[in-house]
mmCIF file of C-alpha atoms in Angstrom:
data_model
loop_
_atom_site.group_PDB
_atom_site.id
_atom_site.type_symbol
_atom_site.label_atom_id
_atom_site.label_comp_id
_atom_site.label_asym_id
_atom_site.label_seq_id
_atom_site.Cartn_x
_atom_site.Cartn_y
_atom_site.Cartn_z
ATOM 1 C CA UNK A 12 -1.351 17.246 20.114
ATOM 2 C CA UNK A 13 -2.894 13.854 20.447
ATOM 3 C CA UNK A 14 -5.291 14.595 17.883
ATOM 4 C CA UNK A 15 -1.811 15.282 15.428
ATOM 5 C CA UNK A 16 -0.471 11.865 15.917
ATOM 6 C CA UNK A 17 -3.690 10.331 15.103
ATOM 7 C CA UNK A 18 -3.779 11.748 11.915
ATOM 8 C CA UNK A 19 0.022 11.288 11.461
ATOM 9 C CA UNK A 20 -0.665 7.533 12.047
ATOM 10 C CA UNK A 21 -3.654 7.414 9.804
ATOM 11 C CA UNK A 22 -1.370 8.866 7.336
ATOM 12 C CA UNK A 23 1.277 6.703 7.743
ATOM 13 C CA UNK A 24 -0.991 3.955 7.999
ATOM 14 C CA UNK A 25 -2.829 4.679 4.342
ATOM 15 C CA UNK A 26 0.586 5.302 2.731
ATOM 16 C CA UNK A 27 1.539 2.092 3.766
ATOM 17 C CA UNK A 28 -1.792 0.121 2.311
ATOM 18 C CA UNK A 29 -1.394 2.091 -0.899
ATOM 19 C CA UNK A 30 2.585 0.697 -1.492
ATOM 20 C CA UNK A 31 1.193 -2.849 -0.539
ATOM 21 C CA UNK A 32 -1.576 -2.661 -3.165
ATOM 22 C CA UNK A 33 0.458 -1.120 -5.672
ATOM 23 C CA UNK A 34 3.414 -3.784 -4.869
ATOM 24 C CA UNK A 35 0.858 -6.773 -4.831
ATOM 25 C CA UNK A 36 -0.674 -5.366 -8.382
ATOM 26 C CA UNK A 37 2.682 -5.418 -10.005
ATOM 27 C CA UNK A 38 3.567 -8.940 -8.694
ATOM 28 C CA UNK A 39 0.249 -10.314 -9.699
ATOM 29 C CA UNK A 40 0.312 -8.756 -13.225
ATOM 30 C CA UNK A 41 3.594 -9.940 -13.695
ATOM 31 C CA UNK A 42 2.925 -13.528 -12.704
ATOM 32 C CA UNK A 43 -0.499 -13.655 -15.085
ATOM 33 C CA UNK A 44 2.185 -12.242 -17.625
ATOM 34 C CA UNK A 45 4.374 -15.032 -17.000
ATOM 35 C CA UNK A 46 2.233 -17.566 -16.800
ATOM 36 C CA UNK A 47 0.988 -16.567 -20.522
#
């Protein structure tokens, strides 16, 4: 069981770094588009 919410956590955790570097991409694409 504690094994389980490792992984959930790890899960949770990796979802969360892919939506920030996704997020942060689109910001910083759209500022070097704005700045042009």
């Amino acid at each position: 069981k504690e094994v389980n919410v490792e992984i959930k956590k790890l899960t949770v955790h990796t979802t969360l770094l892919k939506e920030t570097l996704s997020w942060i991409t689109s910001n910083t694409s759209f500022f070097h588009g704005w700045e042009v």
